[in-house]
CSV table of N, CA and C in Angstrom, one decimal:
chain,number,residue,atom,x,y,z
A,70,MET,N,0.9,-1.2,0.0
A,70,MET,CA,0.0,0.0,0.0
A,70,MET,C,0.9,1.2,0.0
A,71,GLY,N,0.6,2.2,-0.9
A,71,GLY,CA,1.4,3.4,-1.0
A,71,GLY,C,1.2,4.3,0.2
A,72,SER,N,2.2,5.0,0.5
A,72,SER,CA,2.2,5.9,1.7
A,72,SER,C,1.1,6.9,1.6
A,73,ARG,N,0.8,7.5,0.4
A,73,ARG,CA,-0.2,8.5,0.3
A,73,ARG,C,-1.6,7.8,0.4
A,74,HIS,N,-1.7,6.6,-0.1
A,74,HIS,CA,-3.0,5.9,0.1
A,74,HIS,C,-3.3,5.7,1.6
A,75,GLN,N,-2.3,5.2,2.2
A,75,GLN,CA,-2.4,4.9,3.7
A,75,GLN,C,-2.7,6.2,4.4
A,76,ALA,N,-2.0,7.3,4.0
A,76,ALA,CA,-2.3,8.6,4.6
A,76,ALA,C,-3.7,9.1,4.4
A,77,ARG,N,-4.3,8.8,3.2
A,77,ARG,CA,-5.7,9.2,3.0
A,77,ARG,C,-6.6,8.4,3.9
A,78,GLU,N,-6.3,7.1,4.1
A,78,GLU,CA,-7.1,6.3,5.0
A,78,GLU,C,-7.0,6.8,6.4
A,79,ARG,N,-5.8,7.1,6.8
A,79,ARG,CA,-5.7,7.7,8.2
A,79,ARG,C,-6.4,9.0,8.3
A,80,ALA,N,-6.3,9.9,7.3
A,80,ALA,CA,-7.0,11.2,7.3
A,80,ALA,C,-8.5,11.0,7.4
A,81,LEU,N,-9.0,10.0,6.7
A,81,LEU,CA,-10.4,9.7,6.7
A,81,LEU,C,-10.9,9.3,8.1
A,82,GLN,N,-10.1,8.4,8.7
A,82,GLN,CA,-10.4,7.9,10.0
A,82,GLN,C,-10.3,9.1,11.1
A,83,ILE,N,-9.4,10.0,10.9
A,83,ILE,CA,-9.3,11.1,11.8
A,83,ILE,C,-10.4,12.1,11.6
A,84,LEU,N,-10.8,12.4,10.4
A,84,LEU,CA,-11.9,13.2,10.1
A,84,LEU,C,-13.2,12.7,10.6
A,85,PHE,N,-13.4,11.4,10.5
A,85,PHE,CA,-14.5,10.7,11.1
A,85,PHE,C,-14.6,10.9,12.6
A,86,GLN,N,-13.5,10.8,13.3
A,86,GLN,CA,-13.5,11.1,14.7
A,86,GLN,C,-13.8,12.5,15.0
A,87,TYR,N,-13.3,13.4,14.2
A,87,TYR,CA,-13.6,14.9,14.4
A,87,TYR,C,-15.1,15.1,14.3
A,88,ASP,N,-15.7,14.4,13.4
A,88,ASP,CA,-17.2,14.5,13.3
A,88,ASP,C,-17.9,14.1,14.5
A,89,ILE,N,-17.4,13.0,15.2
A,89,ILE,CA,-18.0,12.5,16.4
A,89,ILE,C,-17.6,13.3,17.6
A,90,HIS,N,-16.3,13.6,17.8
A,90,HIS,CA,-15.9,14.3,19.0
A,90,HIS,C,-15.9,15.9,18.9
A,91,GLY,N,-15.8,16.4,17.7
A,91,GLY,CA,-15.9,17.8,17.5
A,91,GLY,C,-14.6,18.6,17.7
A,92,ARG,N,-13.6,18.0,18.3
A,92,ARG,CA,-12.3,18.6,18.6
A,92,ARG,C,-11.3,17.6,18.9
A,93,PRO,N,-10.0,18.0,18.8
A,93,PRO,CA,-9.0,17.0,19.1
A,93,PRO,C,-8.9,16.8,20.6
A,94,GLY,N,-8.3,15.8,20.9
A,94,GLY,CA,-8.1,15.4,22.3
A,94,GLY,C,-7.2,14.2,22.4
A,95,LEU,N,-7.3,13.5,23.5
A,95,LEU,CA,-6.5,12.4,23.8
A,95,LEU,C,-6.7,11.3,22.7
A,96,TRP,N,-7.9,11.2,22.1
A,96,TRP,CA,-8.2,10.3,21.1
A,96,TRP,C,-7.2,10.4,19.9
A,97,LEU,N,-6.7,11.6,19.6
A,97,LEU,CA,-5.8,11.7,18.5
A,97,LEU,C,-4.5,11.1,18.8
A,98,ASP,N,-4.0,11.3,20.0
A,98,ASP,CA,-2.7,10.7,20.4
A,98,ASP,C,-2.8,9.2,20.4
A,99,VAL,N,-3.9,8.7,20.9
A,99,VAL,CA,-4.1,7.2,20.9
A,99,VAL,C,-4.2,6.7,19.5
A,100,PHE,N,-4.9,7.4,18.6
A,100,PHE,CA,-5.0,7.0,17.2
A,100,PHE,C,-3.6,6.8,16.6
A,101,TRP,N,-2.7,7.7,16.8
A,101,TRP,CA,-1.4,7.6,16.2
A,101,TRP,C,-0.6,6.5,16.9
A,102,GLU,N,-0.8,6.3,18.1
A,102,GLU,CA,-0.1,5.2,18.8
A,102,GLU,C,-0.6,3.8,18.3
A,103,LYS,N,-1.9,3.7,18.0
A,103,LYS,CA,-2.4,2.4,17.5
A,103,LYS,C,-2.3,2.2,16.0
A,104,ASN,N,-2.1,3.3,15.3
A,104,ASN,CA,-2.0,3.2,13.8
A,104,ASN,C,-0.6,3.7,13.4
A,105,GLU,N,0.3,2.8,13.4
A,105,GLU,CA,1.7,3.2,13.0
A,105,GLU,C,1.7,3.7,11.6
A,106,ALA,N,2.6,4.7,11.4
A,106,ALA,CA,2.8,5.2,10.0
A,106,ALA,C,4.1,5.8,9.9
A,107,THR,N,4.7,5.9,8.7
A,107,THR,CA,5.9,6.6,8.5
A,107,THR,C,5.7,8.1,8.7
A,108,GLU,N,6.8,8.8,8.9
A,108,GLU,CA,6.7,10.2,9.1
A,108,GLU,C,6.0,10.9,7.8
A,109,GLU,N,6.4,10.4,6.7
A,109,GLU,CA,5.8,10.9,5.4
A,109,GLU,C,4.3,10.7,5.3
A,110,THR,N,3.9,9.5,5.7
A,110,THR,CA,2.5,9.2,5.7
A,110,THR,C,1.7,10.1,6.7
A,111,LYS,N,2.3,10.1,7.9
A,111,LYS,CA,1.7,11.0,9.0
A,111,LYS,C,1.6,12.4,8.6
A,112,ALA,N,2.7,12.9,8.0
A,112,ALA,CA,2.7,14.3,7.5
A,112,ALA,C,1.6,14.6,6.5
A,113,PHE,N,1.5,13.7,5.5
A,113,PHE,CA,0.5,13.9,4.4
A,113,PHE,C,-0.9,13.9,5.0
A,114,ALA,N,-1.2,12.9,5.9
A,114,ALA,CA,-2.5,12.8,6.6
A,114,ALA,C,-2.8,14.0,7.4
A,115,GLU,N,-1.9,14.5,8.1
A,115,GLU,CA,-2.1,15.7,9.0
A,115,GLU,C,-2.3,16.9,8.1
A,116,ARG,N,-1.6,17.0,7.0
A,116,ARG,CA,-1.8,18.2,6.1
A,116,ARG,C,-3.2,18.1,5.5
A,117,LEU,N,-3.6,17.0,5.2
A,117,LEU,CA,-5.0,16.8,4.6
A,117,LEU,C,-6.1,17.1,5.7
A,118,VAL,N,-5.9,16.6,6.9
A,118,VAL,CA,-6.8,16.9,7.9
A,118,VAL,C,-6.9,18.3,8.3
A,119,ALA,N,-5.7,18.9,8.5
A,119,ALA,CA,-5.7,20.4,8.8
A,119,ALA,C,-6.3,21.2,7.8
A,120,GLY,N,-6.1,20.9,6.5
A,120,GLY,CA,-6.7,21.7,5.4
A,120,GLY,C,-8.2,21.5,5.4
A,121,VAL,N,-8.7,20.3,5.6
A,121,VAL,CA,-10.1,20.1,5.6
A,121,VAL,C,-10.8,20.8,6.7
A,122,LEU,N,-10.2,20.7,7.9
A,122,LEU,CA,-10.8,21.4,9.1
A,122,LEU,C,-10.8,22.9,8.9
A,123,GLU,N,-9.7,23.5,8.3
A,123,GLU,CA,-9.6,24.9,8.1
A,123,GLU,C,-10.6,25.4,7.0
A,124,LYS,N,-10.9,24.6,6.0
A,124,LYS,CA,-11.8,25.0,4.9
A,124,LYS,C,-13.1,24.3,5.0
A,125,LYS,N,-13.5,23.7,6.1
A,125,LYS,CA,-14.7,22.9,6.2
A,125,LYS,C,-16.0,23.6,5.8
A,126,THR,N,-16.1,24.9,6.2
A,126,THR,CA,-17.3,25.6,5.8
A,126,THR,C,-17.4,25.8,4.3
A,127,GLU,N,-16.3,26.2,3.7
A,127,GLU,CA,-16.3,26.3,2.2
A,127,GLU,C,-16.5,25.0,1.5
A,128,LEU,N,-15.9,23.9,2.0
A,128,LEU,CA,-16.0,22.6,1.4
A,128,LEU,C,-17.4,22.1,1.5
A,129,ASP,N,-18.1,22.3,2.6
A,129,ASP,CA,-19.4,21.8,2.8
A,129,ASP,C,-20.4,22.6,1.9
A,130,ALA,N,-20.2,23.9,1.7
A,130,ALA,CA,-21.0,24.7,0.8
A,130,ALA,C,-20.8,24.2,-0.6
A,131,LEU,N,-19.6,24.0,-1.0
A,131,LEU,CA,-19.4,23.5,-2.4
A,131,LEU,C,-19.9,22.1,-2.6
A,132,ILE,N,-19.7,21.2,-1.7
A,132,ILE,CA,-20.3,19.9,-1.9
A,132,ILE,C,-21.8,19.9,-1.9
A,133,GLY,N,-22.4,20.8,-1.0
A,133,GLY,CA,-23.8,20.9,-1.0
A,133,GLY,C,-24.4,21.4,-2.3
A,134,ARG,N,-23.6,22.3,-3.0
A,134,ARG,CA,-24.0,22.8,-4.3
A,134,ARG,C,-24.2,21.7,-5.3
A,135,TYR,N,-23.4,20.7,-5.3
A,135,TYR,CA,-23.4,19.6,-6.3
A,135,TYR,C,-24.1,18.4,-5.8
A,136,ALA,N,-24.4,18.3,-4.6
A,136,ALA,CA,-25.1,17.1,-4.0
A,136,ALA,C,-26.6,17.4,-4.0
A,137,THR,N,-27.2,17.3,-5.2
A,137,THR,CA,-28.6,17.6,-5.3
A,137,THR,C,-29.4,16.7,-4.4
A,138,ASN,N,-30.4,17.2,-3.8
A,138,ASN,CA,-31.3,16.5,-2.9
A,138,ASN,C,-30.6,15.9,-1.6
A,139,TRP,N,-29.4,16.4,-1.3
A,139,TRP,CA,-28.7,15.9,-0.2
A,139,TRP,C,-28.2,17.1,0.6
A,140,LYS,N,-28.5,17.1,1.9
A,140,LYS,CA,-27.9,18.0,2.8
A,140,LYS,C,-26.6,17.4,3.4
A,141,ILE,N,-25.5,18.2,3.5
A,141,ILE,CA,-24.3,17.6,4.0
A,141,ILE,C,-24.4,17.0,5.3
A,142,SER,N,-25.3,17.5,6.2
A,142,SER,CA,-25.5,17.0,7.5
A,142,SER,C,-26.2,15.6,7.5
A,143,ARG,N,-26.9,15.3,6.4
A,143,ARG,CA,-27.6,14.1,6.3
A,143,ARG,C,-26.8,13.0,5.6
A,144,MET,N,-25.7,13.3,5.0
A,144,MET,CA,-24.8,12.3,4.4
A,144,MET,C,-24.2,11.4,5.4
A,145,PRO,N,-23.9,10.2,5.0
A,145,PRO,CA,-23.2,9.3,5.9
A,145,PRO,C,-21.8,10.0,6.2
A,146,ILE,N,-21.4,9.9,7.5
A,146,ILE,CA,-20.1,10.5,7.9
A,146,ILE,C,-19.0,10.2,7.0
A,147,VAL,N,-18.9,8.9,6.6
A,147,VAL,CA,-17.8,8.5,5.8
A,147,VAL,C,-17.8,9.2,4.5
A,148,ASP,N,-19.0,9.2,3.8
A,148,ASP,CA,-19.1,9.8,2.5
A,148,ASP,C,-18.7,11.3,2.5
A,149,ARG,N,-19.3,12.0,3.5
A,149,ARG,CA,-19.0,13.5,3.6
A,149,ARG,C,-17.5,13.8,3.8
A,150,ASN,N,-16.9,12.9,4.6
A,150,ASN,CA,-15.5,13.2,4.9
A,150,ASN,C,-14.6,12.8,3.7
A,151,ILE,N,-15.0,11.8,3.0
A,151,ILE,CA,-14.2,11.4,1.7
A,151,ILE,C,-14.4,12.6,0.7
A,152,LEU,N,-15.6,13.1,0.6
A,152,LEU,CA,-15.8,14.3,-0.3
A,152,LEU,C,-15.1,15.5,0.2
A,153,ARG,N,-15.1,15.8,1.5
A,153,ARG,CA,-14.3,17.0,2.0
A,153,ARG,C,-12.9,16.8,1.6
A,154,ALA,N,-12.3,15.7,1.9
A,154,ALA,CA,-10.9,15.5,1.6
A,154,ALA,C,-10.6,15.5,0.1
A,155,GLY,N,-11.5,14.9,-0.7
A,155,GLY,CA,-11.3,14.9,-2.1
A,155,GLY,C,-11.4,16.3,-2.7
A,156,VAL,N,-12.4,17.1,-2.3
A,156,VAL,CA,-12.5,18.5,-2.8
A,156,VAL,C,-11.4,19.3,-2.3
A,157,TYR,N,-11.0,19.1,-1.1
A,157,TYR,CA,-9.8,19.9,-0.6
A,157,TYR,C,-8.6,19.6,-1.5
A,158,GLU,N,-8.3,18.3,-1.7
A,158,GLU,CA,-7.2,18.0,-2.6
A,158,GLU,C,-7.3,18.6,-4.0
A,159,LEU,N,-8.5,18.6,-4.5
A,159,LEU,CA,-8.7,19.2,-5.9
A,159,LEU,C,-8.4,20.7,-5.9
A,160,LEU,N,-8.9,21.4,-4.9
A,160,LEU,CA,-8.8,22.8,-4.8
A,160,LEU,C,-7.5,23.4,-4.3
A,161,TRP,N,-6.9,22.7,-3.3
A,161,TRP,CA,-5.8,23.3,-2.6
A,161,TRP,C,-4.5,22.5,-2.6
A,162,MET,N,-4.5,21.3,-3.2
A,162,MET,CA,-3.2,20.6,-3.2
A,162,MET,C,-2.8,20.4,-4.6
A,163,ASP,N,-2.1,21.4,-5.1
A,163,ASP,CA,-1.7,21.5,-6.5
A,163,ASP,C,-0.7,20.3,-6.9
A,164,ASP,N,0.0,19.8,-5.9
A,164,ASP,CA,0.9,18.7,-6.2
A,164,ASP,C,0.3,17.3,-6.4
A,165,VAL,N,-1.1,17.3,-6.3
A,165,VAL,CA,-1.8,16.0,-6.5
A,165,VAL,C,-2.6,16.1,-7.7
A,166,PRO,N,-2.4,15.2,-8.7
A,166,PRO,CA,-3.2,15.3,-9.9
A,166,PRO,C,-4.7,14.9,-9.7
A,167,ALA,N,-5.5,15.5,-10.4
A,167,ALA,CA,-7.0,15.3,-10.2
A,167,ALA,C,-7.4,13.8,-10.3
A,168,LYS,N,-6.8,13.1,-11.3
A,168,LYS,CA,-7.1,11.7,-11.5
A,168,LYS,C,-6.8,10.9,-10.3
A,169,VAL,N,-5.7,11.2,-9.7
A,169,VAL,CA,-5.3,10.5,-8.4
A,169,VAL,C,-6.2,10.8,-7.3
A,170,THR,N,-6.6,12.0,-7.1
A,170,THR,CA,-7.6,12.4,-6.1
A,170,THR,C,-8.9,11.7,-6.3
A,171,VAL,N,-9.4,11.7,-7.5
A,171,VAL,CA,-10.7,11.1,-7.7
A,171,VAL,C,-10.6,9.6,-7.5
A,172,ASN,N,-9.6,8.9,-8.1
A,172,ASN,CA,-9.4,7.5,-8.0
A,172,ASN,C,-9.3,7.1,-6.5
A,173,GLU,N,-8.5,7.8,-5.8
A,173,GLU,CA,-8.3,7.5,-4.3
A,173,GLU,C,-9.6,7.6,-3.6
A,174,ALA,N,-10.3,8.7,-3.8
A,174,ALA,CA,-11.6,8.9,-3.1
A,174,ALA,C,-12.6,7.7,-3.4
A,175,ILE,N,-12.6,7.3,-4.7
A,175,ILE,CA,-13.5,6.2,-5.0
A,175,ILE,C,-13.1,4.9,-4.3
A,176,GLU,N,-11.8,4.7,-4.2
A,176,GLU,CA,-11.3,3.5,-3.5
A,176,GLU,C,-11.6,3.6,-2.0
A,177,LEU,N,-11.5,4.7,-1.4
A,177,LEU,CA,-11.8,4.9,0.0
A,177,LEU,C,-13.3,4.6,0.2
A,178,ALA,N,-14.1,5.1,-0.7
A,178,ALA,CA,-15.6,4.9,-0.7
A,178,ALA,C,-15.9,3.4,-0.8
A,179,LYS,N,-15.2,2.7,-1.7
A,179,LYS,CA,-15.4,1.3,-1.8
A,179,LYS,C,-15.0,0.5,-0.5
A,180,SER,N,-14.0,1.0,0.1
A,180,SER,CA,-13.4,0.3,1.3
A,180,SER,C,-14.2,0.6,2.5
A,181,PHE,N,-14.7,1.8,2.7
A,181,PHE,CA,-15.3,2.3,3.9
A,181,PHE,C,-16.8,2.6,3.9
A,182,GLY,N,-17.3,2.8,2.7
A,182,GLY,CA,-18.7,3.2,2.5
A,182,GLY,C,-19.6,2.1,2.2
A,183,ASP,N,-20.8,2.4,1.9
A,183,ASP,CA,-21.8,1.3,1.6
A,183,ASP,C,-21.7,1.0,0.1
A,184,ASP,N,-22.6,0.2,-0.5
A,184,ASP,CA,-22.5,-0.2,-1.9
A,184,ASP,C,-22.6,0.9,-2.9
A,185,ASP,N,-23.3,2.0,-2.5
A,185,ASP,CA,-23.5,3.1,-3.5
A,185,ASP,C,-22.5,4.3,-3.2
A,186,ALA,N,-21.7,4.2,-2.2
A,186,ALA,CA,-20.8,5.3,-1.8
A,186,ALA,C,-19.9,5.7,-2.9
A,187,SER,N,-19.3,4.7,-3.6
A,187,SER,CA,-18.3,5.0,-4.6
A,187,SER,C,-18.9,5.8,-5.8
A,188,LYS,N,-20.1,5.4,-6.2
A,188,LYS,CA,-20.8,6.1,-7.3
A,188,LYS,C,-21.2,7.5,-6.9
A,189,PHE,N,-21.6,7.7,-5.6
A,189,PHE,CA,-22.0,9.0,-5.1
A,189,PHE,C,-20.8,9.9,-5.1
A,190,VAL,N,-19.7,9.4,-4.5
A,190,VAL,CA,-18.4,10.2,-4.4
A,190,VAL,C,-17.9,10.6,-5.8
A,191,ASN,N,-17.9,9.6,-6.7
A,191,ASN,CA,-17.4,9.9,-8.0
A,191,ASN,C,-18.3,10.9,-8.7
A,192,GLY,N,-19.6,10.8,-8.6
A,192,GLY,CA,-20.5,11.8,-9.2
A,192,GLY,C,-20.2,13.2,-8.7
A,193,ILE,N,-20.1,13.4,-7.4
A,193,ILE,CA,-19.9,14.7,-6.8
A,193,ILE,C,-18.5,15.3,-7.2
A,194,LEU,N,-17.5,14.5,-7.1
A,194,LEU,CA,-16.1,14.9,-7.4
A,194,LEU,C,-16.0,15.3,-8.9
A,195,ASP,N,-16.7,14.5,-9.7
A,195,ASP,CA,-16.6,14.7,-11.2
A,195,ASP,C,-17.3,16.1,-11.5
A,196,GLN,N,-18.4,16.4,-10.8
A,196,GLN,CA,-19.0,17.7,-11.1
A,196,GLN,C,-18.2,18.8,-10.6
A,197,VAL,N,-17.6,18.7,-9.4
A,197,VAL,CA,-16.7,19.7,-8.9
A,197,VAL,C,-15.5,19.9,-9.9
A,198,LEU,N,-14.9,18.9,-10.3
A,198,LEU,CA,-13.8,19.0,-11.2
A,198,LEU,C,-14.2,19.6,-12.5
A,199,ASN,N,-15.3,19.3,-13.1
A,199,ASN,CA,-15.7,19.8,-14.4
A,199,ASN,C,-16.4,21.1,-14.4
A,200,LYS,N,-16.9,21.6,-13.2
A,200,LYS,CA,-17.7,22.8,-13.2
A,200,LYS,C,-17.0,24.0,-12.5
A,201,GLU,N,-16.1,23.7,-11.6
A,201,GLU,CA,-15.4,24.8,-10.9
A,201,GLU,C,-14.3,25.4,-11.7
A,202,LEU,N,-14.5,26.7,-11.9
A,202,LEU,CA,-13.5,27.4,-12.8
A,202,LEU,C,-12.1,27.4,-12.3
A,203,THR,N,-11.9,27.4,-11.0
A,203,THR,CA,-10.6,27.3,-10.5
A,203,THR,C,-9.8,26.0,-10.7
A,204,LEU,N,-10.5,25.0,-11.2
A,204,LEU,CA,-9.9,23.7,-11.5
A,204,LEU,C,-9.6,23.5,-13.0
A,205,ALA,N,-9.6,24.6,-13.8
A,205,ALA,CA,-9.4,24.4,-15.2
A,205,ALA,C,-8.0,23.7,-15.5
A,206,VAL,N,-7.0,24.1,-14.8
A,206,VAL,CA,-5.7,23.4,-15.1
A,206,VAL,C,-5.7,22.0,-14.7
A,207,LYS,N,-6.3,21.6,-13.6
A,207,LYS,CA,-6.4,20.2,-13.2
A,207,LYS,C,-7.3,19.4,-14.2
A,208,ARG,N,-8.3,20.1,-14.7
A,208,ARG,CA,-9.2,19.5,-15.7
A,208,ARG,C,-8.4,19.1,-16.9
A,209,ARG,N,-7.6,20.1,-17.4
A,209,ARG,CA,-6.8,19.8,-18.6
A,209,ARG,C,-5.8,18.7,-18.4
A,210,GLU,N,-5.2,18.7,-17.2
A,210,GLU,CA,-4.2,17.6,-16.9
A,210,GLU,C,-4.9,16.3,-16.8
A,211,ALA,N,-6.1,16.2,-16.2
A,211,ALA,CA,-6.8,15.0,-16.1
A,211,ALA,C,-7.3,14.4,-17.5
A,212,SER,N,-7.5,15.3,-18.4
A,212,SER,CA,-8.0,14.9,-19.7
A,212,SER,C,-6.8,14.6,-20.7
A,213,GLY,N,-5.6,14.9,-20.2
A,213,GLY,CA,-4.4,14.6,-21.0
A,213,GLY,C,-4.0,15.7,-22.0
A,214,VAL,N,-4.7,16.8,-22.0
A,214,VAL,CA,-4.4,18.0,-22.9
A,214,VAL,C,-3.1,18.5,-22.6
A,215,GLU,N,-2.7,18.7,-21.4
A,215,GLU,CA,-1.4,19.3,-21.0
A,215,GLU,C,-0.3,18.4,-21.6
A,216,ARG,N,-0.4,17.1,-21.4
A,216,ARG,CA,0.7,16.2,-21.9
A,216,ARG,C,0.8,16.2,-23.4
A,217,GLU,N,-0.3,16.3,-24.1
A,217,GLU,CA,-0.2,16.3,-25.6
A,217,GLU,C,0.5,17.6,-26.1
A,218,ALA,N,0.2,18.7,-25.4
A,218,ALA,CA,0.7,20.0,-25.8
A,218,ALA,C,2.3,20.1,-25.6
A,219,LYS,N,2.8,19.3,-24.7
A,219,LYS,CA,4.2,19.4,-24.3
A,219,LYS,C,5.1,18.6,-25.3
């Protein structure tokens, strides 16, 4: 398992706990004690968690815009946190290609969500990627246009 894949799993688990506990505490220290990870993995997971928590209001508003007939508060905790992390990666982590973000989110949904989670996550992330103006560069990279032009 790649370190970034593992980092995304750890980030999802931490974000899930934040949804339950509402704030950090002893549980976060215990989490890292029980879930060994390389420094690189831990750093990526913590970067993702910190970004999601910092931009949570913006992320929820954006996800809500594309999740027709769904309120973010009514989504399964796993799904909404996969979406938060995925949208955060798309918008604020320029070093991660869009295809990687979407594929990783789908894999997390398959592993941690219900039978329909991966389709739901894919649908929302696809809309965000294709409709948000700030993602034009990642959209071109995902479609291979950038590679052909070089």
